[in-house]
Amino acid sequence: MGSATPLNPSKYLPPISMAQGLNTAEAARRLQEYGRNEIRREARRSLWRAFLEQFRSPMIGLLLAACVVSALMGERADAIAIGIIVVLNALVGFAQEFKAEQALLALRSMTAPRARVLRDGSPVVLPAAEIVPGDVLLLEAGDIVAADARLLEAHSLATNEAPLTGESVPVDKSTTPTPEGTPLAHRTDSVFLGTAVARGTGTAEVAATGMRTELGNIAHLLASAEEAETPLQRRLTRVTRALLIACGGIVLLVAALGLLRGMGWLPVLLSSISLAVAAVPEGLPAVVTIALALGVRRMAARQALVRRLQAVETLGSATVVCTDKTGTLTTGVMKVRELWGADEEALLRAAASCCDATLGPEGQEGTGDPTELALLRAAAERGILREEIERAHPRVAVQPFDSDRRRMSILRADGVLSVKGAPEVLLPLCTKGTEGALERAEAMASRGLRVLAVAQGTGPEEAGLQLLGLTGMADPPRPEAIEAVAAARAAGVRTVMITGDHPVTALAIGRELGIVREGEDPATRIHARVTAEEKLRIVRQWKERGEVVAMTGDGVNDAPALREAHIGIAMGRTGTEVTREAADIVLADDNFATIVAAIREGRAIYENIRKTLVYLLVGNVGELLLMFTALLMGQPLPLLPLQLLWINLVTDSLPALALVMDPARPELLEDPPRHPEEPMLGSAQWRTILMAGALEAAVVLGVFLWADPAANLERARSLAFSTLVFAELLRSFAARSPTRIFWAVGAFTNRVLLAVIAISILIQGALYQLPGVRALFELVPLRWEELALVFALGLIPVTTLELAKLLRHWLHFRRGVSNA
C-alpha cells in the first residue's frame, strides 16, 4: 500500500462527522477482499498485432497467394514486386494508426489520482486505488470523487455528474435517502466515482469500488458492445470475392482449353499465371490505403484525429448521427441568455454580489459553480466585477445555498442583503417588484432556461425583499453547430440528440439547433434523461433498422454506445480517457461542425475509391479479354506475366493513386446518403468496365496482329505492350468523372495526375532504350515514330469515352427540349 499523507482536520469546515473511518488493519483486509479500486482497462494492441491486422483484407490475401505461386514457378521478379507492394501497403496503414495512437496518449493526464479519507480517526491522502468499501471520503470543491459512496454529511454540496449522466448543471446533494431503484441522475444521497465536487463540503461512506461502481457497470457495457464491420470493408470484400471467382473460373477455363488443344502443361501453367496476374488489380490495396490516409491528413487539419483508417470513409456512409448535447452541440459553458427586470445593471450587480465563484483570467473559465460563473461573466461584460464589490463592501454574513433552502444570501458591510434563488422560493419573500414575475419565470423555464430570481433587502433577515428581476441561463448552441445540423439535414443525414439533461432543456436546444422542426415528432430525434444502457439500446435500434450510425460523446456513459456504433466520435477536450479509447475519431476542438466536414470527406473518399476501382478493373478486364481472345485464336500470348505486372503495379497504380487525390465535388453534400447495401460496383460501373475493357482489348489485339507475331513475336509484344500502357495512362483523364468530360472537371484541379502521366510516358519510352531493362522485359528497341504511332492508337479508348459523355449530354438536352 502507498504511504498516507496526514492532513490538518481543521481545514474541513464545518467539522466532519463523528465517524472514525476504518483502521489501517481493517482497510488492508478489505483491500485483499475487494481488490484495488480500479476500472479494468482494455488491453492495448501490441505493435506487431497492429501491423499484422493490416494483412486481414481478402485482397491482400489474394495478392499474397499470387506472390507465393509466382515464387514457386520461379518468377522471382513477379514475386518480389507483389511482395513489396503488399508490405508497403501494410506499412502505410500501420504508420497512420500508430501516429493516431501516440497522439491519443498525449491527451491523457499524467497525474495519479488521490483521495482524502479518514483512517484511524484522522484525515489522510491516499492513492485512489487503495480506497475500500467502508472508507469515509472527505469531499470539498474541486475534488474528483474516488468511489461510489453514500453521504453522511452534506454542506451546500453539489457535484458535476456530466461524464456519468450527461446532466449539464451541478446536482445538489443531501443526506436524505432516496428510494431503491431511483434513476442515477436523481440519487441525491450518493456521490459517484469519476464525478467532480462543484461546491460545498461533505463526508461519504464508500459503498462500492472498482468494477462494482456505476463507472464499472459502464465498463461492463463497453465490453458487451460489438464493433461492426465498416461499409467499405463489406463492399471491398464483395468485390474481392467476385474477382476471386472470376479469376479462378477463367484460369480453369484457359487451362482446360489449352490441354484440350494439346498444349504442354508448362505453357498452360504460364498462360494461367498470366491471366491470374491480369485479373488481379494489384494496386487496389495501396490505392484504398492511400485514399484513407489522405483523408486522415485532411481531417487532422480540421482538428479531427482519426484513430482507424476506415473510419473516415465510414462516416461518409452515415445516415444517422447520434450526438451528445453538452459541449458538442452546445458550448459547454453556461451563459446568461435572458434578463428580465426594470434595471438590468442593478440586477446583475446584485447577482454578482451574491456569488462565491471566481472568474479566471481572460480566456480561462474560472472556479466555482457554473451558474455563478455565468452571472459573473454577464456582470463583467457591463463592467461589474465581484472583486471590486468585495473591496468596497466586504461580506458580513453568508447563508449558503443548499438543496432545502434553494437560495443563497450575502449581507455586506453597507447593510445591503443580496439574495438569489429559485423563483418559487424567492418570490414569496418579496414585497415589491413581483408583478408578472412568476408568469415570466414559467415562460423562461419552458424555453429550457435555468431561471434564478435576484432580490435585495436591508439587514440580515430574508424578508420584505425587493425583486430586482430574473436571469435565464443555458448552455447555448454553438453557432457553427446550427449550420452543421442544417448541412447534415440537407445531406440526408438525420441528427439525433441523446442527452442526460432535462427533457425541457433538451427540446428547447433541439428546436433552436434545427434538429426538430415544426410538425416533426421530437420522440425519434431527442432523447433526454438517458442512461448509458439506454444510449446503447438506441444505437442498436438504429442499426437494426439498417442505418449506418455515428455516435458522438464525451462522458464515460457514452463509451459503450460509441463502441457499438459503426463509427464512434469522442471529444478531445472534454472527453474522458475511456471515451477516447472507445472512439474511432477524436475531435480536438469538440465541434459538431467538424463531423459534417468529415461526412463530406468520407463521401469524397468513397467516390474517389469507386472511380479508381473502375479505372483499375477496366485495365484488368482489357488484359483478360486480350489474353483470352488471343488464346482462342490460337495466337501466342500478347503479353508476358512481368509485362502485365508492370502495367498493373506501375502503369495503372500511379494514375490510380493520383485519382484518389481528386478534390470533392462542390455539391457532394447535397446528395442523399448511400444505401448501406449499395454495392461498390453497380450496373452502370460494370457496364463501363466491360465496354471500356473490350475497347482497349480490341485496340491492343489489333496492334499485336498487325505486327505479325508469327514473323517477330518480340516486336509484336513490344508494340502491344506500349499500346496498352499508353491507353491505360490516357484513359485516366476520362476516369475522373463518369458524367463530365476532362475539361469540365478541371484540367488543372489535379496537377499530380498530369505529372504522373507525363513521367510515366517518359519512363515507358526509356524501357526500350536501356539494354538491361529491355532484356528483363523481353522487349526489342522501337523507333520513336513507332512509339508515336502506338501513343496515337492509345488515344482511341479515352477519346471514345469522352465522346460518349458528350453524346449522353446531347441526348439528355434533346429530351429536355422535347419535353418542354
JSON list of C-alpha atoms in Angstrom, two decimals, residues 576-725:
[
{"chain": "A", "resi": 576, "resn": "THR", "atom": "CA", "xyz": [-12.81, 11.10, -20.73]},
{"chain": "A", "resi": 577, "resn": "GLU", "atom": "CA", "xyz": [-9.99, 8.65, -21.36]},
{"chain": "A", "resi": 578, "resn": "VAL", "atom": "CA", "xyz": [-12.42, 5.72, -21.57]},
{"chain": "A", "resi": 579, "resn": "THR", "atom": "CA", "xyz": [-14.47, 7.52, -24.23]},
{"chain": "A", "resi": 580, "resn": "ARG", "atom": "CA", "xyz": [-11.45, 8.45, -26.33]},
{"chain": "A", "resi": 581, "resn": "GLU", "atom": "CA", "xyz": [-10.20, 4.85, -26.25]},
{"chain": "A", "resi": 582, "resn": "ALA", "atom": "CA", "xyz": [-13.60, 3.57, -27.43]},
{"chain": "A", "resi": 583, "resn": "ALA", "atom": "CA", "xyz": [-13.73, 6.03, -30.35]},
{"chain": "A", "resi": 584, "resn": "ASP", "atom": "CA", "xyz": [-12.65, 5.81, -33.98]},
{"chain": "A", "resi": 585, "resn": "ILE", "atom": "CA", "xyz": [-12.27, 9.58, -34.31]},
{"chain": "A", "resi": 586, "resn": "VAL", "atom": "CA", "xyz": [-11.35, 12.14, -31.63]},
{"chain": "A", "resi": 587, "resn": "LEU", "atom": "CA", "xyz": [-12.37, 15.78, -32.20]},
{"chain": "A", "resi": 588, "resn": "ALA", "atom": "CA", "xyz": [-9.65, 18.03, -30.83]},
{"chain": "A", "resi": 589, "resn": "ASP", "atom": "CA", "xyz": [-12.00, 21.05, -30.92]},
{"chain": "A", "resi": 590, "resn": "ASP", "atom": "CA", "xyz": [-15.14, 19.24, -29.62]},
{"chain": "A", "resi": 591, "resn": "ASN", "atom": "CA", "xyz": [-17.02, 20.73, -32.57]},
{"chain": "A", "resi": 592, "resn": "PHE", "atom": "CA", "xyz": [-20.08, 19.14, -34.22]},
{"chain": "A", "resi": 593, "resn": "ALA", "atom": "CA", "xyz": [-19.34, 21.08, -37.42]},
{"chain": "A", "resi": 594, "resn": "THR", "atom": "CA", "xyz": [-16.16, 19.02, -37.78]},
{"chain": "A", "resi": 595, "resn": "ILE", "atom": "CA", "xyz": [-18.35, 15.89, -38.00]},
{"chain": "A", "resi": 596, "resn": "VAL", "atom": "CA", "xyz": [-20.23, 17.29, -41.01]},
{"chain": "A", "resi": 597, "resn": "ALA", "atom": "CA", "xyz": [-16.91, 18.18, -42.64]},
{"chain": "A", "resi": 598, "resn": "ALA", "atom": "CA", "xyz": [-15.80, 14.59, -42.02]},
{"chain": "A", "resi": 599, "resn": "ILE", "atom": "CA", "xyz": [-19.00, 13.26, -43.65]},
{"chain": "A", "resi": 600, "resn": "ARG", "atom": "CA", "xyz": [-18.15, 15.27, -46.76]},
{"chain": "A", "resi": 601, "resn": "GLU", "atom": "CA", "xyz": [-14.58, 13.98, -46.65]},
{"chain": "A", "resi": 602, "resn": "GLY", "atom": "CA", "xyz": [-15.82, 10.40, -46.29]},
{"chain": "A", "resi": 603, "resn": "ARG", "atom": "CA", "xyz": [-18.14, 10.73, -49.26]},
{"chain": "A", "resi": 604, "resn": "ALA", "atom": "CA", "xyz": [-15.33, 12.18, -51.39]},
{"chain": "A", "resi": 605, "resn": "ILE", "atom": "CA", "xyz": [-13.06, 9.27, -50.41]},
{"chain": "A", "resi": 606, "resn": "TYR", "atom": "CA", "xyz": [-15.73, 6.74, -51.38]},
{"chain": "A", "resi": 607, "resn": "GLU", "atom": "CA", "xyz": [-16.32, 8.42, -54.75]},
{"chain": "A", "resi": 608, "resn": "ASN", "atom": "CA", "xyz": [-12.59, 8.51, -55.44]},
{"chain": "A", "resi": 609, "resn": "ILE", "atom": "CA", "xyz": [-12.10, 4.87, -54.42]},
{"chain": "A", "resi": 610, "resn": "ARG", "atom": "CA", "xyz": [-15.03, 3.75, -56.59]},
{"chain": "A", "resi": 611, "resn": "LYS", "atom": "CA", "xyz": [-13.93, 5.62, -59.71]},
{"chain": "A", "resi": 612, "resn": "THR", "atom": "CA", "xyz": [-10.35, 4.43, -59.17]},
{"chain": "A", "resi": 613, "resn": "LEU", "atom": "CA", "xyz": [-11.56, 0.84, -58.79]},
{"chain": "A", "resi": 614, "resn": "VAL", "atom": "CA", "xyz": [-13.47, 1.19, -62.06]},
{"chain": "A", "resi": 615, "resn": "TYR", "atom": "CA", "xyz": [-10.31, 2.58, -63.69]},
{"chain": "A", "resi": 616, "resn": "LEU", "atom": "CA", "xyz": [-8.23, -0.37, -62.46]},
{"chain": "A", "resi": 617, "resn": "LEU", "atom": "CA", "xyz": [-10.80, -3.02, -63.39]},
{"chain": "A", "resi": 618, "resn": "VAL", "atom": "CA", "xyz": [-11.20, -1.65, -66.93]},
{"chain": "A", "resi": 619, "resn": "GLY", "atom": "CA", "xyz": [-7.50, -2.35, -67.34]},
{"chain": "A", "resi": 620, "resn": "ASN", "atom": "CA", "xyz": [-7.77, -5.81, -65.81]},
{"chain": "A", "resi": 621, "resn": "VAL", "atom": "CA", "xyz": [-10.77, -6.75, -67.96]},
{"chain": "A", "resi": 622, "resn": "GLY", "atom": "CA", "xyz": [-9.00, -5.41, -71.04]},
{"chain": "A", "resi": 623, "resn": "GLU", "atom": "CA", "xyz": [-5.94, -7.52, -70.24]},
{"chain": "A", "resi": 624, "resn": "LEU", "atom": "CA", "xyz": [-8.07, -10.63, -69.60]},
{"chain": "A", "resi": 625, "resn": "LEU", "atom": "CA", "xyz": [-10.00, -10.23, -72.85]},
{"chain": "A", "resi": 626, "resn": "LEU", "atom": "CA", "xyz": [-6.80, -9.57, -74.76]},
{"chain": "A", "resi": 627, "resn": "MET", "atom": "CA", "xyz": [-5.07, -12.69, -73.45]},
{"chain": "A", "resi": 628, "resn": "PHE", "atom": "CA", "xyz": [-8.15, -14.92, -73.64]},
{"chain": "A", "resi": 629, "resn": "THR", "atom": "CA", "xyz": [-9.08, -13.87, -77.17]},
{"chain": "A", "resi": 630, "resn": "ALA", "atom": "CA", "xyz": [-5.52, -14.42, -78.38]},
{"chain": "A", "resi": 631, "resn": "LEU", "atom": "CA", "xyz": [-5.57, -17.93, -76.89]},
{"chain": "A", "resi": 632, "resn": "LEU", "atom": "CA", "xyz": [-8.93, -18.68, -78.54]},
{"chain": "A", "resi": 633, "resn": "MET", "atom": "CA", "xyz": [-7.49, -17.53, -81.88]},
{"chain": "A", "resi": 634, "resn": "GLY", "atom": "CA", "xyz": [-4.53, -19.84, -81.40]},
{"chain": "A", "resi": 635, "resn": "GLN", "atom": "CA", "xyz": [-2.12, -16.91, -81.11]},
{"chain": "A", "resi": 636, "resn": "PRO", "atom": "CA", "xyz": [0.80, -16.73, -78.69]},
{"chain": "A", "resi": 637, "resn": "LEU", "atom": "CA", "xyz": [0.42, -14.68, -75.50]},
{"chain": "A", "resi": 638, "resn": "PRO", "atom": "CA", "xyz": [0.42, -10.97, -76.49]},
{"chain": "A", "resi": 639, "resn": "LEU", "atom": "CA", "xyz": [1.95, -10.02, -73.12]},
{"chain": "A", "resi": 640, "resn": "LEU", "atom": "CA", "xyz": [4.22, -11.81, -70.65]},
{"chain": "A", "resi": 641, "resn": "PRO", "atom": "CA", "xyz": [3.47, -12.05, -66.89]},
{"chain": "A", "resi": 642, "resn": "LEU", "atom": "CA", "xyz": [6.16, -9.48, -65.97]},
{"chain": "A", "resi": 643, "resn": "GLN", "atom": "CA", "xyz": [4.81, -7.04, -68.56]},
{"chain": "A", "resi": 644, "resn": "LEU", "atom": "CA", "xyz": [1.32, -7.46, -67.13]},
{"chain": "A", "resi": 645, "resn": "LEU", "atom": "CA", "xyz": [2.65, -6.96, -63.63]},
{"chain": "A", "resi": 646, "resn": "TRP", "atom": "CA", "xyz": [4.41, -3.75, -64.74]},
{"chain": "A", "resi": 647, "resn": "ILE", "atom": "CA", "xyz": [1.15, -2.46, -66.17]},
{"chain": "A", "resi": 648, "resn": "ASN", "atom": "CA", "xyz": [-0.84, -3.34, -63.03]},
{"chain": "A", "resi": 649, "resn": "LEU", "atom": "CA", "xyz": [1.70, -2.13, -60.46]},
{"chain": "A", "resi": 650, "resn": "VAL", "atom": "CA", "xyz": [3.18, 0.91, -62.22]},
{"chain": "A", "resi": 651, "resn": "THR", "atom": "CA", "xyz": [1.22, 1.98, -65.28]},
{"chain": "A", "resi": 652, "resn": "ASP", "atom": "CA", "xyz": [-2.20, 1.59, -63.61]},
{"chain": "A", "resi": 653, "resn": "SER", "atom": "CA", "xyz": [-1.32, 2.15, -59.96]},
{"chain": "A", "resi": 654, "resn": "LEU", "atom": "CA", "xyz": [0.43, 5.52, -60.27]},
{"chain": "A", "resi": 655, "resn": "PRO", "atom": "CA", "xyz": [-2.51, 7.25, -62.05]},
{"chain": "A", "resi": 656, "resn": "ALA", "atom": "CA", "xyz": [-4.85, 5.43, -59.63]},
{"chain": "A", "resi": 657, "resn": "LEU", "atom": "CA", "xyz": [-3.02, 6.95, -56.66]},
{"chain": "A", "resi": 658, "resn": "ALA", "atom": "CA", "xyz": [-3.38, 10.36, -58.30]},
{"chain": "A", "resi": 659, "resn": "LEU", "atom": "CA", "xyz": [-7.10, 9.80, -58.96]},
{"chain": "A", "resi": 660, "resn": "VAL", "atom": "CA", "xyz": [-7.81, 9.28, -55.24]},
{"chain": "A", "resi": 661, "resn": "MET", "atom": "CA", "xyz": [-6.41, 12.78, -54.67]},
{"chain": "A", "resi": 662, "resn": "ASP", "atom": "CA", "xyz": [-9.20, 14.36, -56.72]},
{"chain": "A", "resi": 663, "resn": "PRO", "atom": "CA", "xyz": [-10.95, 17.18, -54.82]},
{"chain": "A", "resi": 664, "resn": "ALA", "atom": "CA", "xyz": [-14.54, 16.65, -53.70]},
{"chain": "A", "resi": 665, "resn": "ARG", "atom": "CA", "xyz": [-17.38, 17.84, -55.87]},
{"chain": "A", "resi": 666, "resn": "PRO", "atom": "CA", "xyz": [-18.81, 21.16, -54.52]},
{"chain": "A", "resi": 667, "resn": "GLU", "atom": "CA", "xyz": [-22.34, 19.72, -54.48]},
{"chain": "A", "resi": 668, "resn": "LEU", "atom": "CA", "xyz": [-21.35, 16.46, -52.75]},
{"chain": "A", "resi": 669, "resn": "LEU", "atom": "CA", "xyz": [-23.26, 17.16, -49.51]},
{"chain": "A", "resi": 670, "resn": "GLU", "atom": "CA", "xyz": [-26.44, 17.78, -51.48]},
{"chain": "A", "resi": 671, "resn": "ASP", "atom": "CA", "xyz": [-26.59, 14.10, -52.44]},
{"chain": "A", "resi": 672, "resn": "PRO", "atom": "CA", "xyz": [-28.55, 11.69, -50.22]},
{"chain": "A", "resi": 673, "resn": "PRO", "atom": "CA", "xyz": [-26.53, 9.12, -48.25]},
{"chain": "A", "resi": 674, "resn": "ARG", "atom": "CA", "xyz": [-25.65, 5.88, -49.98]},
{"chain": "A", "resi": 675, "resn": "HIS", "atom": "CA", "xyz": [-27.80, 2.94, -49.06]},
{"chain": "A", "resi": 676, "resn": "PRO", "atom": "CA", "xyz": [-25.82, 0.69, -46.68]},
{"chain": "A", "resi": 677, "resn": "GLU", "atom": "CA", "xyz": [-26.29, -2.28, -49.01]},
{"chain": "A", "resi": 678, "resn": "GLU", "atom": "CA", "xyz": [-25.45, -0.41, -52.21]},
{"chain": "A", "resi": 679, "resn": "PRO", "atom": "CA", "xyz": [-22.65, -2.33, -53.94]},
{"chain": "A", "resi": 680, "resn": "MET", "atom": "CA", "xyz": [-19.34, -0.65, -54.67]},
{"chain": "A", "resi": 681, "resn": "LEU", "atom": "CA", "xyz": [-19.86, -1.54, -58.32]},
{"chain": "A", "resi": 682, "resn": "GLY", "atom": "CA", "xyz": [-23.40, -1.26, -59.66]},
{"chain": "A", "resi": 683, "resn": "SER", "atom": "CA", "xyz": [-24.73, -2.00, -63.12]},
{"chain": "A", "resi": 684, "resn": "ALA", "atom": "CA", "xyz": [-23.52, 1.36, -64.50]},
{"chain": "A", "resi": 685, "resn": "GLN", "atom": "CA", "xyz": [-19.99, 0.74, -63.27]},
{"chain": "A", "resi": 686, "resn": "TRP", "atom": "CA", "xyz": [-19.87, -2.84, -64.60]},
{"chain": "A", "resi": 687, "resn": "ARG", "atom": "CA", "xyz": [-21.20, -1.63, -67.96]},
{"chain": "A", "resi": 688, "resn": "THR", "atom": "CA", "xyz": [-18.32, 0.87, -68.17]},
{"chain": "A", "resi": 689, "resn": "ILE", "atom": "CA", "xyz": [-15.78, -1.75, -67.07]},
{"chain": "A", "resi": 690, "resn": "LEU", "atom": "CA", "xyz": [-16.87, -4.30, -69.71]},
{"chain": "A", "resi": 691, "resn": "MET", "atom": "CA", "xyz": [-17.31, -1.87, -72.63]},
{"chain": "A", "resi": 692, "resn": "ALA", "atom": "CA", "xyz": [-14.12, 0.14, -72.00]},
{"chain": "A", "resi": 693, "resn": "GLY", "atom": "CA", "xyz": [-12.16, -3.06, -71.30]},
{"chain": "A", "resi": 694, "resn": "ALA", "atom": "CA", "xyz": [-13.38, -4.63, -74.54]},
{"chain": "A", "resi": 695, "resn": "LEU", "atom": "CA", "xyz": [-12.42, -1.48, -76.47]},
{"chain": "A", "resi": 696, "resn": "GLU", "atom": "CA", "xyz": [-8.90, -1.49, -75.04]},
{"chain": "A", "resi": 697, "resn": "ALA", "atom": "CA", "xyz": [-8.50, -5.21, -75.74]},
{"chain": "A", "resi": 698, "resn": "ALA", "atom": "CA", "xyz": [-9.63, -4.72, -79.36]},
{"chain": "A", "resi": 699, "resn": "VAL", "atom": "CA", "xyz": [-7.17, -1.87, -79.98]},
{"chain": "A", "resi": 700, "resn": "VAL", "atom": "CA", "xyz": [-4.20, -3.74, -78.45]},
{"chain": "A", "resi": 701, "resn": "LEU", "atom": "CA", "xyz": [-5.06, -7.06, -80.12]},
{"chain": "A", "resi": 702, "resn": "GLY", "atom": "CA", "xyz": [-5.33, -5.24, -83.44]},
{"chain": "A", "resi": 703, "resn": "VAL", "atom": "CA", "xyz": [-1.83, -3.80, -82.99]},
{"chain": "A", "resi": 704, "resn": "PHE", "atom": "CA", "xyz": [-0.46, -7.23, -81.97]},
{"chain": "A", "resi": 705, "resn": "LEU", "atom": "CA", "xyz": [-1.93, -8.99, -85.02]},
{"chain": "A", "resi": 706, "resn": "TRP", "atom": "CA", "xyz": [-0.88, -6.14, -87.36]},
{"chain": "A", "resi": 707, "resn": "ALA", "atom": "CA", "xyz": [2.70, -6.52, -86.12]},
{"chain": "A", "resi": 708, "resn": "ASP", "atom": "CA", "xyz": [2.61, -10.18, -87.27]},
{"chain": "A", "resi": 709, "resn": "PRO", "atom": "CA", "xyz": [3.66, -12.20, -84.19]},
{"chain": "A", "resi": 710, "resn": "ALA", "atom": "CA", "xyz": [4.43, -15.23, -86.36]},
{"chain": "A", "resi": 711, "resn": "ALA", "atom": "CA", "xyz": [7.25, -13.28, -88.04]},
{"chain": "A", "resi": 712, "resn": "ASN", "atom": "CA", "xyz": [8.63, -11.44, -84.98]},
{"chain": "A", "resi": 713, "resn": "LEU", "atom": "CA", "xyz": [6.93, -12.27, -81.68]},
{"chain": "A", "resi": 714, "resn": "GLU", "atom": "CA", "xyz": [9.09, -9.97, -79.51]},
{"chain": "A", "resi": 715, "resn": "ARG", "atom": "CA", "xyz": [8.42, -6.93, -81.75]},
{"chain": "A", "resi": 716, "resn": "ALA", "atom": "CA", "xyz": [4.67, -7.65, -81.74]},
{"chain": "A", "resi": 717, "resn": "ARG", "atom": "CA", "xyz": [4.68, -7.94, -77.96]},
{"chain": "A", "resi": 718, "resn": "SER", "atom": "CA", "xyz": [6.74, -4.74, -77.64]},
{"chain": "A", "resi": 719, "resn": "LEU", "atom": "CA", "xyz": [4.22, -2.77, -79.74]},
{"chain": "A", "resi": 720, "resn": "ALA", "atom": "CA", "xyz": [1.21, -4.29, -77.92]},
{"chain": "A", "resi": 721, "resn": "PHE", "atom": "CA", "xyz": [2.85, -3.59, -74.54]},
{"chain": "A", "resi": 722, "resn": "SER", "atom": "CA", "xyz": [3.31, 0.14, -75.22]},
{"chain": "A", "resi": 723, "resn": "THR", "atom": "CA", "xyz": [-0.11, 0.49, -76.85]},
{"chain": "A", "resi": 724, "resn": "LEU", "atom": "CA", "xyz": [-1.77, -0.89, -73.72]},
{"chain": "A", "resi": 725, "resn": "VAL", "atom": "CA", "xyz": [0.41, 1.26, -71.43]}
]
